[in-house]
PDB file of C-alpha atoms in Angstrom:
ATOM      1  CA  GLU A   1       3.833  -7.860  -4.103  1.00 80.00           C
ATOM      2  CA  LEU A   2       5.637  -6.445  -7.236  1.00 85.00           C
ATOM      3  CA  LYS A   3       7.745  -3.347  -6.683  1.00 91.00           C
ATOM      4  CA  VAL A   4       9.205  -1.208  -9.241  1.00 94.00           C
ATOM      5  CA  GLU A   5      12.322   0.909  -8.473  1.00 95.00           C
ATOM      6  CA  GLN A   6      13.373   3.792 -10.693  1.00 96.00           C
ATOM      7  CA  ASN A   7      16.322   5.918 -10.527  1.00 96.00           C
ATOM      8  CA  PRO A   8      17.596   8.499 -10.594  1.00 96.00           C
ATOM      9  CA  LEU A   9      14.491  10.274  -9.153  1.00 95.00           C
ATOM     10  CA  PHE A  10      15.835  13.582 -10.755  1.00 95.00           C
ATOM     11  CA  LEU A  11      18.360  14.123 -13.664  1.00 94.00           C
ATOM     12  CA  SER A  12      19.738  17.542 -14.391  1.00 95.00           C
ATOM     13  CA  MET A  13      21.389  17.095 -17.836  1.00 92.00           C
ATOM     14  CA  GLN A  14      23.234  19.315 -19.952  1.00 94.00           C
ATOM     15  CA  GLU A  15      22.231  19.493 -23.709  1.00 95.00           C
ATOM     16  CA  GLY A  16      24.476  16.935 -25.931  1.00 95.00           C
ATOM     17  CA  LYS A  17      25.253  14.836 -22.877  1.00 95.00           C
ATOM     18  CA  ASN A  18      23.998  11.229 -22.582  1.00 96.00           C
ATOM     19  CA  TYR A  19      22.451   9.524 -19.592  1.00 95.00           C
ATOM     20  CA  THR A  20      20.445   6.516 -18.349  1.00 97.00           C
ATOM     21  CA  ILE A  21      17.436   5.764 -16.249  1.00 98.00           C
ATOM     22  CA  TYR A  22      17.223   2.619 -14.650  1.00 98.00           C
ATOM     23  CA  CYS A  23      13.951   0.488 -13.755  1.00 97.00           C
ATOM     24  CA  ASN A  24      14.464  -2.454 -11.557  1.00 96.00           C
ATOM     25  CA  TYR A  25      11.489  -4.629 -10.563  1.00 95.00           C
ATOM     26  CA  SER A  26      11.141  -7.324  -7.912  1.00 93.00           C
ATOM     27  CA  THR A  27       9.163 -10.260  -9.569  1.00 88.00           C
ATOM     28  CA  THR A  28       9.049 -12.023 -12.939  1.00 84.00           C
ATOM     29  CA  SER A  29       7.337 -10.086 -15.623  1.00 83.00           C
ATOM     30  CA  ASP A  30       6.727 -10.350 -19.508  1.00 76.00           C
ATOM     31  CA  ARG A  31       6.180  -6.827 -20.243  1.00 88.00           C
ATOM     32  CA  LEU A  32       7.785  -3.599 -19.410  1.00 93.00           C
ATOM     33  CA  TYR A  33       6.719  -0.232 -20.596  1.00 94.00           C
ATOM     34  CA  TRP A  34       8.197   3.173 -20.540  1.00 96.00           C
ATOM     35  CA  TYR A  35       5.909   6.557 -20.623  1.00 95.00           C
ATOM     36  CA  ARG A  36       6.976  10.091 -20.810  1.00 96.00           C
ATOM     37  CA  GLN A  37       4.623  12.827 -18.993  1.00 94.00           C
ATOM     38  CA  ASP A  38       4.512  16.357 -19.709  1.00 93.00           C
ATOM     39  CA  PRO A  39       3.265  18.819 -16.695  1.00 89.00           C
ATOM     40  CA  GLY A  40      -0.409  18.465 -16.607  1.00 85.00           C
ATOM     41  CA  LYS A  41      -0.892  16.025 -19.094  1.00 88.00           C
ATOM     42  CA  SER A  42      -1.418  12.117 -19.254  1.00 87.00           C
ATOM     43  CA  LEU A  43       1.034   9.505 -20.366  1.00 91.00           C
ATOM     44  CA  GLU A  44       2.617   9.077 -23.863  1.00 91.00           C
ATOM     45  CA  SER A  45       3.384   5.808 -24.399  1.00 90.00           C
ATOM     46  CA  LEU A  46       7.332   5.562 -25.564  1.00 95.00           C
ATOM     47  CA  PHE A  47       8.249   1.870 -25.721  1.00 94.00           C
ATOM     48  CA  VAL A  48       6.629  -1.508 -24.952  1.00 92.00           C
ATOM     49  CA  LEU A  49       9.523  -4.422 -24.395  1.00 93.00           C
ATOM     50  CA  LEU A  50       8.170  -7.803 -24.327  1.00 89.00           C
ATOM     51  CA  SER A  51      11.024 -10.269 -24.256  1.00 86.00           C
ATOM     52  CA  ASN A  52      14.677 -10.598 -22.745  1.00 86.00           C
ATOM     53  CA  GLY A  53      17.187  -8.920 -24.623  1.00 88.00           C
ATOM     54  CA  ALA A  54      14.517  -6.511 -26.144  1.00 90.00           C
ATOM     55  CA  VAL A  55      15.755  -3.221 -27.524  1.00 94.00           C
ATOM     56  CA  LYS A  56      13.923  -0.421 -29.102  1.00 95.00           C
ATOM     57  CA  GLN A  57      14.916   2.856 -30.336  1.00 97.00           C
ATOM     58  CA  GLU A  58      13.027   6.176 -31.205  1.00 95.00           C
ATOM     59  CA  GLY A  59      15.276   9.121 -31.832  1.00 96.00           C
ATOM     60  CA  ARG A  60      17.421   9.974 -28.952  1.00 96.00           C
ATOM     61  CA  LEU A  61      15.772   7.319 -26.642  1.00 97.00           C
ATOM     62  CA  MET A  62      16.660   3.854 -26.278  1.00 98.00           C
ATOM     63  CA  ALA A  63      15.166   1.100 -24.159  1.00 98.00           C
ATOM     64  CA  SER A  64      16.269  -2.204 -23.305  1.00 97.00           C
ATOM     65  CA  LEU A  65      14.803  -5.104 -21.173  1.00 95.00           C
ATOM     66  CA  ASP A  66      17.093  -7.819 -19.203  1.00 94.00           C
ATOM     67  CA  THR A  67      14.184 -10.185 -17.645  1.00 91.00           C
ATOM     68  CA  LYS A  68      16.749 -12.172 -15.997  1.00 92.00           C
ATOM     69  CA  ALA A  69      18.320  -9.173 -14.237  1.00 93.00           C
ATOM     70  CA  ARG A  70      14.745  -7.738 -13.793  1.00 94.00           C
ATOM     71  CA  LEU A  71      16.389  -4.459 -15.315  1.00 95.00           C
ATOM     72  CA  SER A  72      15.203  -2.194 -17.883  1.00 97.00           C
ATOM     73  CA  THR A  73      17.299   0.921 -19.067  1.00 98.00           C
ATOM     74  CA  LEU A  74      16.214   3.886 -20.899  1.00 98.00           C
ATOM     75  CA  HIS A  75      19.317   5.469 -22.529  1.00 98.00           C
ATOM     76  CA  ILE A  76      19.197   9.327 -23.819  1.00 97.00           C
ATOM     77  CA  THR A  77      21.820  10.284 -26.366  1.00 96.00           C
ATOM     78  CA  ALA A  78      22.676  13.765 -26.832  1.00 94.00           C
ATOM     79  CA  ALA A  79      19.957  15.241 -24.913  1.00 93.00           C
ATOM     80  CA  VAL A  80      17.845  18.395 -26.094  1.00 94.00           C
ATOM     81  CA  HIS A  81      15.515  20.654 -24.320  1.00 94.00           C
ATOM     82  CA  ASP A  82      12.546  19.022 -25.815  1.00 95.00           C
ATOM     83  CA  LEU A  83      13.170  15.890 -23.821  1.00 96.00           C
ATOM     84  CA  SER A  84      12.585  17.566 -20.536  1.00 96.00           C
ATOM     85  CA  ALA A  85       9.613  15.575 -18.885  1.00 96.00           C
ATOM     86  CA  THR A  86       8.797  13.020 -16.457  1.00 95.00           C
ATOM     87  CA  TYR A  87       9.540   9.385 -17.585  1.00 97.00           C
ATOM     88  CA  PHE A  88       8.279   6.290 -15.792  1.00 96.00           C
ATOM     89  CA  CYS A  89       8.584   2.815 -16.291  1.00 97.00           C
ATOM     90  CA  ALA A  90       5.671   0.399 -15.601  1.00 95.00           C
ATOM     91  CA  VAL A  91       5.567  -3.328 -15.111  1.00 94.00           C
ATOM     92  CA  ASP A  92       2.840  -5.336 -16.083  1.00 88.00           C
ATOM     93  CA  MET A  93       1.674  -7.951 -13.554  1.00 80.00           C
ATOM     94  CA  ALA A  94      -0.688 -10.655 -13.622  1.00 71.00           C
ATOM     95  CA  GLY A  95      -4.132  -9.409 -14.723  1.00 67.00           C
ATOM     96  CA  ASN A  96      -2.814  -6.989 -16.962  1.00 72.00           C
ATOM     97  CA  LYS A  97      -2.218  -4.225 -14.202  1.00 83.00           C
ATOM     98  CA  LEU A  98       0.568  -1.856 -14.437  1.00 89.00           C
ATOM     99  CA  VAL A  99       2.966  -1.272 -11.547  1.00 92.00           C
ATOM    100  CA  PHE A 100       4.882   2.063 -11.933  1.00 94.00           C
ATOM    101  CA  GLY A 101       7.937   3.483 -10.824  1.00 95.00           C
ATOM    102  CA  ALA A 102       8.143   6.273  -9.129  1.00 94.00           C
ATOM    103  CA  GLY A 103       9.132   8.469 -12.111  1.00 95.00           C
ATOM    104  CA  THR A 104      12.400  10.153 -13.080  1.00 96.00           C
ATOM    105  CA  ILE A 105      12.151  13.965 -13.714  1.00 95.00           C
ATOM    106  CA  LEU A 106      14.559  14.954 -16.496  1.00 96.00           C
ATOM    107  CA  ARG A 107      15.568  18.662 -17.159  1.00 96.00           C
ATOM    108  CA  VAL A 108      17.756  19.273 -19.762  1.00 95.00           C
ATOM    109  CA  LYS A 109      19.925  22.795 -19.414  1.00 92.00           C
ATOM    110  CA  SER A 110      21.409  24.758 -22.370  1.00 85.00           C
TER     111      SER A 110
ATOM    112  CA  GLY B   1      -3.370   4.544 -33.567  1.00 60.00           C
ATOM    113  CA  ALA B   2      -5.941   3.586 -30.858  1.00 63.00           C
ATOM    114  CA  VAL B   3      -7.314   6.451 -28.757  1.00 87.00           C
ATOM    115  CA  VAL B   4      -8.913   6.498 -25.381  1.00 93.00           C
ATOM    116  CA  SER B   5     -10.947   9.796 -24.757  1.00 93.00           C
ATOM    117  CA  GLN B   6     -11.459  10.847 -20.973  1.00 95.00           C
ATOM    118  CA  HIS B   7     -13.981  13.687 -20.011  1.00 95.00           C
ATOM    119  CA  PRO B   8     -13.888  16.192 -18.509  1.00 96.00           C
ATOM    120  CA  SER B   9     -10.466  17.306 -18.444  1.00 94.00           C
ATOM    121  CA  ARG B  10     -10.755  19.481 -15.440  1.00 96.00           C
ATOM    122  CA  VAL B  11     -13.450  19.634 -12.673  1.00 97.00           C
ATOM    123  CA  ILE B  12     -13.972  21.813  -9.827  1.00 97.00           C
ATOM    124  CA  CYS B  13     -16.735  20.881  -7.083  1.00 96.00           C
ATOM    125  CA  LYS B  14     -17.803  21.628  -3.912  1.00 96.00           C
ATOM    126  CA  SER B  15     -17.287  19.085  -0.868  1.00 97.00           C
ATOM    127  CA  GLY B  16     -20.223  16.679  -0.655  1.00 96.00           C
ATOM    128  CA  THR B  17     -21.108  16.505  -4.291  1.00 97.00           C
ATOM    129  CA  SER B  18     -20.371  13.599  -6.580  1.00 97.00           C
ATOM    130  CA  VAL B  19     -18.424  13.855  -9.880  1.00 97.00           C
ATOM    131  CA  LYS B  20     -18.640  11.246 -12.739  1.00 97.00           C
ATOM    132  CA  ILE B  21     -15.703  10.685 -15.114  1.00 97.00           C
ATOM    133  CA  GLU B  22     -15.961   9.293 -18.363  1.00 97.00           C
ATOM    134  CA  CYS B  23     -13.334   7.009 -20.362  1.00 96.00           C
ATOM    135  CA  ARG B  24     -13.893   5.872 -23.555  1.00 95.00           C
ATOM    136  CA  SER B  25     -12.062   3.686 -26.184  1.00 93.00           C
ATOM    137  CA  LEU B  26     -12.771   5.360 -29.712  1.00 91.00           C
ATOM    138  CA  ASP B  27     -11.822   2.843 -32.320  1.00 87.00           C
ATOM    139  CA  PHE B  28     -11.449  -0.381 -30.468  1.00 90.00           C
ATOM    140  CA  GLN B  29     -13.408  -2.269 -27.951  1.00 90.00           C
ATOM    141  CA  ALA B  30     -12.058  -2.828 -24.455  1.00 89.00           C
ATOM    142  CA  THR B  31     -13.567  -5.414 -22.123  1.00 87.00           C
ATOM    143  CA  THR B  32     -11.194  -4.113 -19.438  1.00 90.00           C
ATOM    144  CA  MET B  33     -10.229  -0.622 -18.540  1.00 93.00           C
ATOM    145  CA  PHE B  34      -8.150   0.641 -15.573  1.00 94.00           C
ATOM    146  CA  TRP B  35      -8.430   3.700 -13.380  1.00 96.00           C
ATOM    147  CA  TYR B  36      -5.415   5.162 -12.215  1.00 95.00           C
ATOM    148  CA  ARG B  37      -4.884   8.000  -9.641  1.00 96.00           C
ATOM    149  CA  GLN B  38      -1.887  10.505  -9.152  1.00 93.00           C
ATOM    150  CA  PHE B  39      -1.000  12.883  -6.592  1.00 90.00           C
ATOM    151  CA  PRO B  40       1.200  15.763  -7.361  1.00 87.00           C
ATOM    152  CA  LYS B  41       4.727  14.890  -8.068  1.00 85.00           C
ATOM    153  CA  GLN B  42       4.024  11.313  -7.435  1.00 89.00           C
ATOM    154  CA  SER B  43       3.485   8.174  -9.735  1.00 91.00           C
ATOM    155  CA  LEU B  44       0.346   6.529 -10.635  1.00 92.00           C
ATOM    156  CA  MET B  45      -1.468   4.168  -8.254  1.00 93.00           C
ATOM    157  CA  LEU B  46      -3.850   1.865  -9.678  1.00 93.00           C
ATOM    158  CA  MET B  47      -7.454   2.046  -8.112  1.00 95.00           C
ATOM    159  CA  ALA B  48      -9.158  -0.400  -9.831  1.00 94.00           C
ATOM    160  CA  THR B  49      -9.860  -2.765 -12.969  1.00 92.00           C
ATOM    161  CA  SER B  50     -13.226  -2.053 -14.890  1.00 91.00           C
ATOM    162  CA  ASN B  51     -14.677  -5.168 -16.237  1.00 87.00           C
ATOM    163  CA  GLU B  52     -17.286  -5.033 -18.855  1.00 87.00           C
ATOM    164  CA  GLY B  53     -20.884  -6.301 -17.852  1.00 85.00           C
ATOM    165  CA  SER B  54     -19.349  -7.212 -14.482  1.00 87.00           C
ATOM    166  CA  LYS B  55     -18.041  -5.595 -11.106  1.00 90.00           C
ATOM    167  CA  ALA B  56     -15.007  -3.692 -10.899  1.00 93.00           C
ATOM    168  CA  THR B  57     -11.917  -4.963  -8.950  1.00 92.00           C
ATOM    169  CA  TYR B  58     -10.690  -2.656  -6.486  1.00 95.00           C
ATOM    170  CA  GLU B  59      -6.881  -2.458  -5.190  1.00 93.00           C
ATOM    171  CA  GLN B  60      -6.503  -2.831  -1.510  1.00 92.00           C
ATOM    172  CA  GLY B  61      -7.212   0.395   0.463  1.00 93.00           C
ATOM    173  CA  VAL B  62      -9.773   1.920  -2.298  1.00 95.00           C
ATOM    174  CA  GLU B  63     -13.451   2.320  -0.981  1.00 94.00           C
ATOM    175  CA  LYS B  64     -15.566   0.942  -3.688  1.00 93.00           C
ATOM    176  CA  ASP B  65     -18.578   2.704  -2.293  1.00 95.00           C
ATOM    177  CA  LYS B  66     -16.649   5.882  -2.739  1.00 96.00           C
ATOM    178  CA  PHE B  67     -15.285   5.406  -6.277  1.00 97.00           C
ATOM    179  CA  LEU B  68     -18.328   3.587  -8.376  1.00 96.00           C
ATOM    180  CA  ILE B  69     -16.886   2.036 -11.500  1.00 95.00           C
ATOM    181  CA  ASN B  70     -19.582   1.130 -14.292  1.00 92.00           C
ATOM    182  CA  HIS B  71     -18.499  -0.508 -17.441  1.00 91.00           C
ATOM    183  CA  ALA B  72     -22.035  -0.773 -19.298  1.00 83.00           C
ATOM    184  CA  SER B  73     -20.332  -1.251 -22.743  1.00 89.00           C
ATOM    185  CA  LEU B  74     -17.261  -2.317 -24.393  1.00 90.00           C
ATOM    186  CA  THR B  75     -16.306   1.152 -25.107  1.00 93.00           C
ATOM    187  CA  LEU B  76     -17.101   3.164 -21.954  1.00 94.00           C
ATOM    188  CA  SER B  77     -16.034   3.002 -18.399  1.00 95.00           C
ATOM    189  CA  THR B  78     -17.174   5.643 -15.698  1.00 96.00           C
ATOM    190  CA  LEU B  79     -15.833   6.410 -12.342  1.00 97.00           C
ATOM    191  CA  THR B  80     -17.725   8.579 -10.002  1.00 97.00           C
ATOM    192  CA  VAL B  81     -16.289   9.958  -7.070  1.00 97.00           C
ATOM    193  CA  THR B  82     -19.399  10.202  -4.387  1.00 97.00           C
ATOM    194  CA  SER B  83     -19.461  12.755  -1.727  1.00 96.00           C
ATOM    195  CA  ALA B  84     -15.945  14.252  -2.803  1.00 96.00           C
ATOM    196  CA  HIS B  85     -14.086  15.653  -0.323  1.00 96.00           C
ATOM    197  CA  PRO B  86     -10.641  17.978  -0.336  1.00 96.00           C
ATOM    198  CA  GLU B  87      -8.530  14.759  -0.033  1.00 95.00           C
ATOM    199  CA  ASP B  88      -9.958  13.400  -3.188  1.00 96.00           C
ATOM    200  CA  SER B  89      -8.618  16.192  -5.148  1.00 96.00           C
ATOM    201  CA  SER B  90      -5.945  14.413  -7.525  1.00 95.00           C
ATOM    202  CA  PHE B  91      -5.363  13.869 -11.178  1.00 95.00           C
ATOM    203  CA  TYR B  92      -7.274  10.804 -12.429  1.00 96.00           C
ATOM    204  CA  ILE B  93      -6.306   8.648 -15.475  1.00 96.00           C
ATOM    205  CA  CYS B  94      -8.096   5.775 -17.409  1.00 96.00           C
ATOM    206  CA  SER B  95      -6.445   3.220 -19.462  1.00 94.00           C
ATOM    207  CA  ALA B  96      -7.332   0.432 -22.042  1.00 91.00           C
ATOM    208  CA  ARG B  97      -5.459  -2.174 -23.602  1.00 84.00           C
ATOM    209  CA  GLU B  98      -5.270  -2.987 -27.335  1.00 81.00           C
ATOM    210  CA  GLY B  99      -3.188  -5.763 -28.296  1.00 78.00           C
ATOM    211  CA  GLU B 100       0.113  -5.280 -26.578  1.00 75.00           C
ATOM    212  CA  LYS B 101      -0.015  -1.393 -25.713  1.00 78.00           C
ATOM    213  CA  LEU B 102      -1.807   0.236 -23.274  1.00 84.00           C
ATOM    214  CA  PHE B 103      -3.333   3.872 -24.229  1.00 89.00           C
ATOM    215  CA  PHE B 104      -4.122   6.291 -21.460  1.00 92.00           C
ATOM    216  CA  GLY B 105      -6.770   8.891 -21.468  1.00 94.00           C
ATOM    217  CA  SER B 106      -5.967  12.564 -21.347  1.00 92.00           C
ATOM    218  CA  GLY B 107      -6.753  12.671 -17.597  1.00 94.00           C
ATOM    219  CA  THR B 108      -8.894  14.492 -15.208  1.00 96.00           C
ATOM    220  CA  GLN B 109      -7.703  17.094 -12.768  1.00 95.00           C
ATOM    221  CA  LEU B 110     -10.317  17.006  -9.928  1.00 97.00           C
ATOM    222  CA  SER B 111     -10.607  19.884  -7.419  1.00 97.00           C
ATOM    223  CA  VAL B 112     -12.824  19.674  -4.270  1.00 97.00           C
ATOM    224  CA  LEU B 113     -13.097  22.914  -2.580  1.00 96.00           C
TER     225      LEU B 113
END
């Protein structure tokens, strides 16, 4: 059974600071996704990581994937208040099903 | 980009009634759609995989007679919560794949009184 562990579960950041969210998973997978969710809303796709060593960046967010270590990271650079949300990683298992991490609640304080 | 439309966005119903949620892929065909449930402050849990023209595949612990899924066309899947009870109150989200990306509907907040 695929397990996805995400940490930290809650992250309080100061504006302008950098931080990293970690996503570990237990079995081999070819795809890993990062999503953002605002309260009461659905999921917004941030990144799709398809191969070992993949790195993608969009604005202040950068995601990477190490399939050998079964680890993905979401790095936040110079946080701003607009980044406050819940972030989920999700791993694609057989049959195109996603298994989600527990989510990281990010709060950026000014 | 691909869009998945989900309706209704919010529904309040009495205990014992049935509620239907629709999920449509607007500009692409989806032979497979997925239904997730999310309880407050929790992650998303896959309920079932909806397959066009065939029976849905349910995850362990999900009652197929309670959560009826129909995928009658390449652009529409429906989830019917039958005889809803307060414990069924949750946020239901559908998704569909196009290429390497999964797109999610806007979600349906179900409240059963």
